Short mmCIF file of C-alpha atoms in Angstrom, two decimals:
data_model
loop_
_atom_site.label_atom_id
_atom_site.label_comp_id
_atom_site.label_asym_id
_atom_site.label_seq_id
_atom_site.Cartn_x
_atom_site.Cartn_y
_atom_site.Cartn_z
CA UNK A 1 -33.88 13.03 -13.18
CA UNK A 2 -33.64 16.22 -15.51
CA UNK A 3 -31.25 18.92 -16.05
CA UNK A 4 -31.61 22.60 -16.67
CA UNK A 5 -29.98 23.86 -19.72
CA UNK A 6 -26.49 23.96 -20.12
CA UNK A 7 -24.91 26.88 -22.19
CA UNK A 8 -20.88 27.14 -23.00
CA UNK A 9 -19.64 30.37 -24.95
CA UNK A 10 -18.20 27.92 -28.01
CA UNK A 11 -21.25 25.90 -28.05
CA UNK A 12 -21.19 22.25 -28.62
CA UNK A 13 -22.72 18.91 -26.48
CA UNK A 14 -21.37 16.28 -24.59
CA UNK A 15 -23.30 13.52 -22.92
CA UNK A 16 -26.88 15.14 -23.31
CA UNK A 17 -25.35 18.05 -21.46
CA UNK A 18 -23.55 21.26 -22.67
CA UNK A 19 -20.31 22.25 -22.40
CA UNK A 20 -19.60 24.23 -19.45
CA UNK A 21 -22.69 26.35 -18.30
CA UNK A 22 -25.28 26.20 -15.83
CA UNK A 23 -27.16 23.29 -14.17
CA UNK A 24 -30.34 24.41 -12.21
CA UNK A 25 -29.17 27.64 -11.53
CA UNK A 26 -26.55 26.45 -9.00
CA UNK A 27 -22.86 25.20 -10.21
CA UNK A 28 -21.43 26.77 -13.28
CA UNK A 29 -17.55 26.39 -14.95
CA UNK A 30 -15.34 26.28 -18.12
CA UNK A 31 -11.78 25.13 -19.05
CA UNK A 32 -9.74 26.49 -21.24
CA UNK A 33 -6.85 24.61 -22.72
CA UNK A 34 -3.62 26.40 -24.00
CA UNK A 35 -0.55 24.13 -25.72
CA UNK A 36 3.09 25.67 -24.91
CA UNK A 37 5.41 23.15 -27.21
CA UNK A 38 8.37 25.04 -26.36
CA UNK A 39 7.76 23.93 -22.90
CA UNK A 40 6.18 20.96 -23.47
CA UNK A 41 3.05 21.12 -21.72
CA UNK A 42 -0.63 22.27 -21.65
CA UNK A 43 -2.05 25.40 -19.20
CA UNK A 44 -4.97 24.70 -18.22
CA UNK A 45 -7.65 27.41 -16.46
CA UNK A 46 -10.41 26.67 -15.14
CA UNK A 47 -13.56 28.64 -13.22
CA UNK A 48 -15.99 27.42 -10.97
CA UNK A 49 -18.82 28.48 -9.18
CA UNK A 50 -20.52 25.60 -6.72
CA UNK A 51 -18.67 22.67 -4.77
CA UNK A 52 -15.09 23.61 -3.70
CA UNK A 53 -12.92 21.65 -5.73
CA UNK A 54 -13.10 19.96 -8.62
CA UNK A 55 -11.37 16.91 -10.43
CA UNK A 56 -9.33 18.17 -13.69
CA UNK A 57 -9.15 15.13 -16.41
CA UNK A 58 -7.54 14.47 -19.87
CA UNK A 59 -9.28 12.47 -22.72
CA UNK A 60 -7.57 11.10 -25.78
CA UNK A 61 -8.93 9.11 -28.48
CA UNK A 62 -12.21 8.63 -25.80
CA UNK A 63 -9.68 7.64 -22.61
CA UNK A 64 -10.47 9.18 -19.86
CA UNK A 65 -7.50 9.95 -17.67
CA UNK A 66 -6.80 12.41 -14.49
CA UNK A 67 -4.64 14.95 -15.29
CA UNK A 68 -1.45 14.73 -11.81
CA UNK A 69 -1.95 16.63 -9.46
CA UNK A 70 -5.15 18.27 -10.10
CA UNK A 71 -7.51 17.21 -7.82
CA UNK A 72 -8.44 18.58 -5.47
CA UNK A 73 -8.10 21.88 -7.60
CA UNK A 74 -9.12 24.49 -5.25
CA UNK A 75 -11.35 27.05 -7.37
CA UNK A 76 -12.80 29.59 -7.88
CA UNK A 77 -10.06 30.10 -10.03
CA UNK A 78 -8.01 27.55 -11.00
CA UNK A 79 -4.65 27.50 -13.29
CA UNK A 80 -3.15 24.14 -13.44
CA UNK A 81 -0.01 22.85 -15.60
CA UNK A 82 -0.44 19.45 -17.58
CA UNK A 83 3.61 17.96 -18.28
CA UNK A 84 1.99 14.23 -19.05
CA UNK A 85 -0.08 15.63 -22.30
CA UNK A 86 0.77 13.72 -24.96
CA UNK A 87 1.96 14.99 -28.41
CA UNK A 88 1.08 15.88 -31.68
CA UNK A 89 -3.24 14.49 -30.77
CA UNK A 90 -5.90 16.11 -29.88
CA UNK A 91 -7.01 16.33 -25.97
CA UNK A 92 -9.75 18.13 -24.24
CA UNK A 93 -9.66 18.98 -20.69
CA UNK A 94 -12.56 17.97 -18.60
CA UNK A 95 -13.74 19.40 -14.86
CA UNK A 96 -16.54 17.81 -12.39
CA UNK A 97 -17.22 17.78 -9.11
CA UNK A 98 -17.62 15.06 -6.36
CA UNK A 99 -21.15 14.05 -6.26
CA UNK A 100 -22.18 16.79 -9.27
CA UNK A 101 -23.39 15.59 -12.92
CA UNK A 102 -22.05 19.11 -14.60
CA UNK A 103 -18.86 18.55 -16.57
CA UNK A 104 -17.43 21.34 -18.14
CA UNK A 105 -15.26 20.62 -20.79
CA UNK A 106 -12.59 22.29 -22.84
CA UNK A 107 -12.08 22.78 -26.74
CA UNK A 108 -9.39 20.19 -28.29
CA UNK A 109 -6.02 21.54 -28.30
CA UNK A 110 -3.14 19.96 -29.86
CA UNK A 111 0.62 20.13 -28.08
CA UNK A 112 2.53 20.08 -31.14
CA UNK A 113 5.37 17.54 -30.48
CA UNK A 114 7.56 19.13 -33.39
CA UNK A 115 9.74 16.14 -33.38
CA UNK A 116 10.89 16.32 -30.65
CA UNK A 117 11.59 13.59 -27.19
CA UNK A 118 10.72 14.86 -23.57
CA UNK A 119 11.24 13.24 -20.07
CA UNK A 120 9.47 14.15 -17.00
CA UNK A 121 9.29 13.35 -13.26
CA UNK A 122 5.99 12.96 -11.57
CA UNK A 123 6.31 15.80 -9.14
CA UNK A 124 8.84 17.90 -9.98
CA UNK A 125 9.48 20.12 -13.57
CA UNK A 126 9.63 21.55 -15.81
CA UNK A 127 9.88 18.50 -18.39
CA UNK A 128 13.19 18.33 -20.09
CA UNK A 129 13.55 18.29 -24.00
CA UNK A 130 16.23 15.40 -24.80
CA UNK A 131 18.22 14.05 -27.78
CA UNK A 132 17.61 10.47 -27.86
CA UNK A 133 20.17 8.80 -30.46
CA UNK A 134 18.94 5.61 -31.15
CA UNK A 135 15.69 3.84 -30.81
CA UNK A 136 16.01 1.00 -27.88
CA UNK A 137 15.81 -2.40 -28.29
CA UNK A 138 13.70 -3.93 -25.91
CA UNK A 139 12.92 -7.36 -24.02
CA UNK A 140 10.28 -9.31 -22.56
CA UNK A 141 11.02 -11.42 -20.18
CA UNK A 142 8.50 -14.53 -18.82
CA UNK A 143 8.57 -16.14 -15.50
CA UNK A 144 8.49 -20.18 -17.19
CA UNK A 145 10.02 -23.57 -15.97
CA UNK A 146 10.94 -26.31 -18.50
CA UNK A 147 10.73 -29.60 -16.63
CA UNK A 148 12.21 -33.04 -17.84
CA UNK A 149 9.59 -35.92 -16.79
CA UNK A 150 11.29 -39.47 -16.46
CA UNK A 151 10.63 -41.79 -19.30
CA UNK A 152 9.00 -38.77 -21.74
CA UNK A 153 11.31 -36.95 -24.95
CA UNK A 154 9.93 -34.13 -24.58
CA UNK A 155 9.92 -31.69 -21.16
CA UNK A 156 6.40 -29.77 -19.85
CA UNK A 157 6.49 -25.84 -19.82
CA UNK A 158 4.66 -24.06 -18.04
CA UNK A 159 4.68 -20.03 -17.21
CA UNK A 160 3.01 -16.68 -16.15
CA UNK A 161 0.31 -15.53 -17.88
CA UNK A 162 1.92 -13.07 -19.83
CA UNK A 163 5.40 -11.27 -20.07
CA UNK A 164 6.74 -8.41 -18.37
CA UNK A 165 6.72 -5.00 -19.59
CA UNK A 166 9.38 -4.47 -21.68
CA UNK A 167 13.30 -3.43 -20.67
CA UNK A 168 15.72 -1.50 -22.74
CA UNK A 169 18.67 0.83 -22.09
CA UNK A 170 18.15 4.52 -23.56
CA UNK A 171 20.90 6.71 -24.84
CA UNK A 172 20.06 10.34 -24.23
CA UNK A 173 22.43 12.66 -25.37
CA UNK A 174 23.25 16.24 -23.74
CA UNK A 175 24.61 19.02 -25.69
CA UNK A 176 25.16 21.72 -22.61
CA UNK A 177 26.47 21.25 -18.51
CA UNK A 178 22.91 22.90 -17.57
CA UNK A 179 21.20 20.37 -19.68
CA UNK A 180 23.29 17.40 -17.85
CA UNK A 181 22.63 18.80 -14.57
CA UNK A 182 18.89 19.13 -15.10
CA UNK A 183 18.77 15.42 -16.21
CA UNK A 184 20.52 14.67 -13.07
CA UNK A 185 18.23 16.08 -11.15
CA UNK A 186 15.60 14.53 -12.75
CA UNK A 187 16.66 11.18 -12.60
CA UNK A 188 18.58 11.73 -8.33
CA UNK A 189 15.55 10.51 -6.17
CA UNK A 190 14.66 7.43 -8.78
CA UNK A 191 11.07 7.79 -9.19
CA UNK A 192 9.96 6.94 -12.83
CA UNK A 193 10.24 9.40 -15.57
CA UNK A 194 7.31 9.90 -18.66
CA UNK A 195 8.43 9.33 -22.24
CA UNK A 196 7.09 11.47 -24.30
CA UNK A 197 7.99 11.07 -28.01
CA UNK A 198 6.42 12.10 -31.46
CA UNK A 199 3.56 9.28 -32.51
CA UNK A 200 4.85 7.86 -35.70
CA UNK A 201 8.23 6.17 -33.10
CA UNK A 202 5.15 3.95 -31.58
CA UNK A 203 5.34 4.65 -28.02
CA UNK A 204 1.59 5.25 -27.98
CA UNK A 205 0.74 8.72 -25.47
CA UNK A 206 3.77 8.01 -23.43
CA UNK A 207 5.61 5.43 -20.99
CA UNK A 208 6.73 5.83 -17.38
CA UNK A 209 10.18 4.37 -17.02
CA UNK A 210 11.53 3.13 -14.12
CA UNK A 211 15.73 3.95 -14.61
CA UNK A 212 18.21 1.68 -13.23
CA UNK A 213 22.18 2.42 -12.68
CA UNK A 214 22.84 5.30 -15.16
CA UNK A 215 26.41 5.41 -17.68
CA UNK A 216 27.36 8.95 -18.26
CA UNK A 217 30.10 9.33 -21.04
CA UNK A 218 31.53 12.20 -23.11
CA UNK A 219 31.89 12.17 -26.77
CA UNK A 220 34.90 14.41 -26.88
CA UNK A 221 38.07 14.22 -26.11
CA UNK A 222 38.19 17.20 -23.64
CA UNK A 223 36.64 17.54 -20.36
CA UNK A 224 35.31 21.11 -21.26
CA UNK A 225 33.50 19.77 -24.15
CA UNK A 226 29.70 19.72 -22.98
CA UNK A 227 28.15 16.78 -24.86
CA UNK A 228 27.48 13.91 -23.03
CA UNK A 229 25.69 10.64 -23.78
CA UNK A 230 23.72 8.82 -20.60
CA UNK A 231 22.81 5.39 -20.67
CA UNK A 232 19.74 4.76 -18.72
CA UNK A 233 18.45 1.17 -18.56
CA UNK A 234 14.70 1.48 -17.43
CA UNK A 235 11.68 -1.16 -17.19
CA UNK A 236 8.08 0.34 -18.78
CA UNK A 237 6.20 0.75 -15.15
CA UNK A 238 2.90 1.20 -14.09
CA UNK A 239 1.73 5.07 -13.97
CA UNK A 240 2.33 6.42 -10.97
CA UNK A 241 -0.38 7.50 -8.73
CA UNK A 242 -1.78 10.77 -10.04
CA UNK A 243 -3.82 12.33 -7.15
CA UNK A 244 -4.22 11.97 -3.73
CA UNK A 245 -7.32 10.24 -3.70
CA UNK A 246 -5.72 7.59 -5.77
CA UNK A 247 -2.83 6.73 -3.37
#
């Protein structure tokens, strides 16, 4: 099979194929990529000409991931909100369509993390820029059984095949009632939340949390003094499903 040339106004290949363009004179598309730190997210735009909707990804470091709640992007016009990008690494944005070889792809942007900790929930936003005071400790746990065999010193193990994910209690503090109330609402219908924090803590692009019983306690000694500090015990989750074709 062969492809007509692809052209993309900032040049560039990927997979044999140019970025964005034309393929035999039929579907044609770009994506832009914008980073907003103060809001902690990407915009993404994109334009198509062909099949009806399209599938909006995000790749990192080479992994390939959809971007929630973007497929199906109805086009031809497309703007679309990414609140999982991760921080302070490059990521380029990439569009195809069901049963199409054209991919259109972005240039890298950078969301520029600027130190900061953000938690999101999988439908609703905006994310929410949070203090977190201390980093968690965290445990493991194994499914195992020791069991003592008659006439032997030593008992057999046995166990899973790996541990858990890991379980921790975060302390997030608040320094306003509006700030409070939007972590509230954030955490009210228990769905798990995306960590988002800078790199160099470890936490790799981010981790879904799922939050147990929440602690909320002040750190004043008045009741109109606004900061707050929330416990929130959580378990690292699976992520959840990102599109509708994935559910």
């Amino acid at each position: 099979m062969s492809y007509a040339r692809l052209t993309y106004a900032t040049g560039g290949t990927y997979g044999g194929l140019a970025l964005g363009g034309l393929l035999g004179g039929q579907t044609t598309g770009t994506v832009s990529a914008t980073a907003y730190p103060l809001l902690g997210n990407v915009g993404v735009t994109v334009t198509w000409s062909g099949p009806p909707y399209v599938r909006l990804s995000r790749v990192v470091a080479g992994v390939r991931t959809p971007v929630r709640g973007a497929y199906p992007l109805p086009l031809p016009a497309g703007v679309f909100t990414d609140g999982d990008a991760p921080l302070d690494v490059a990521i380029t944005y990439e569009a195809t369509a069901p049963g199409q070889a054209f991919v259109a792809v972005s240039s890298p942007v950078t969301l520029a993390g600027q130190g900061g900790t953000w938690l999101s929930h999988p439908t609703l936003g905006p994310a929410l820029r949070v203090i977190v005071t201390r980093e968690p400790g965290a445990e493991r746990a194994i499914q195992r059984g020791v069991h003592r065999i008659l006439g032997r010193v030593y008992p057999v193990a046995v166990s899973a095949d790996q541990r858990e994910s890991a379980t921790g209690t975060l302390q997030v503090m608040v320094e306003t009632f509006a700030q409070r109330d939007a972590l509230w609402a954030l955490l009210d219908d228990g769905q798990p939340l995306l960590l988002r924090s800078p790199p160099t803590l470890g936490h790799g692009v981010g981790e879904w949390l799922s939050i147990g019983d929440v602690a909320l306690a002040a750190l004043g000694h008045g009741a109109w003094e606004a900061p707050r500090i929330l416990s929130l015990p959580y378990q690292v989750v699976d992520t959840p499903a990102s599109n509708l074709d994935e559910l």
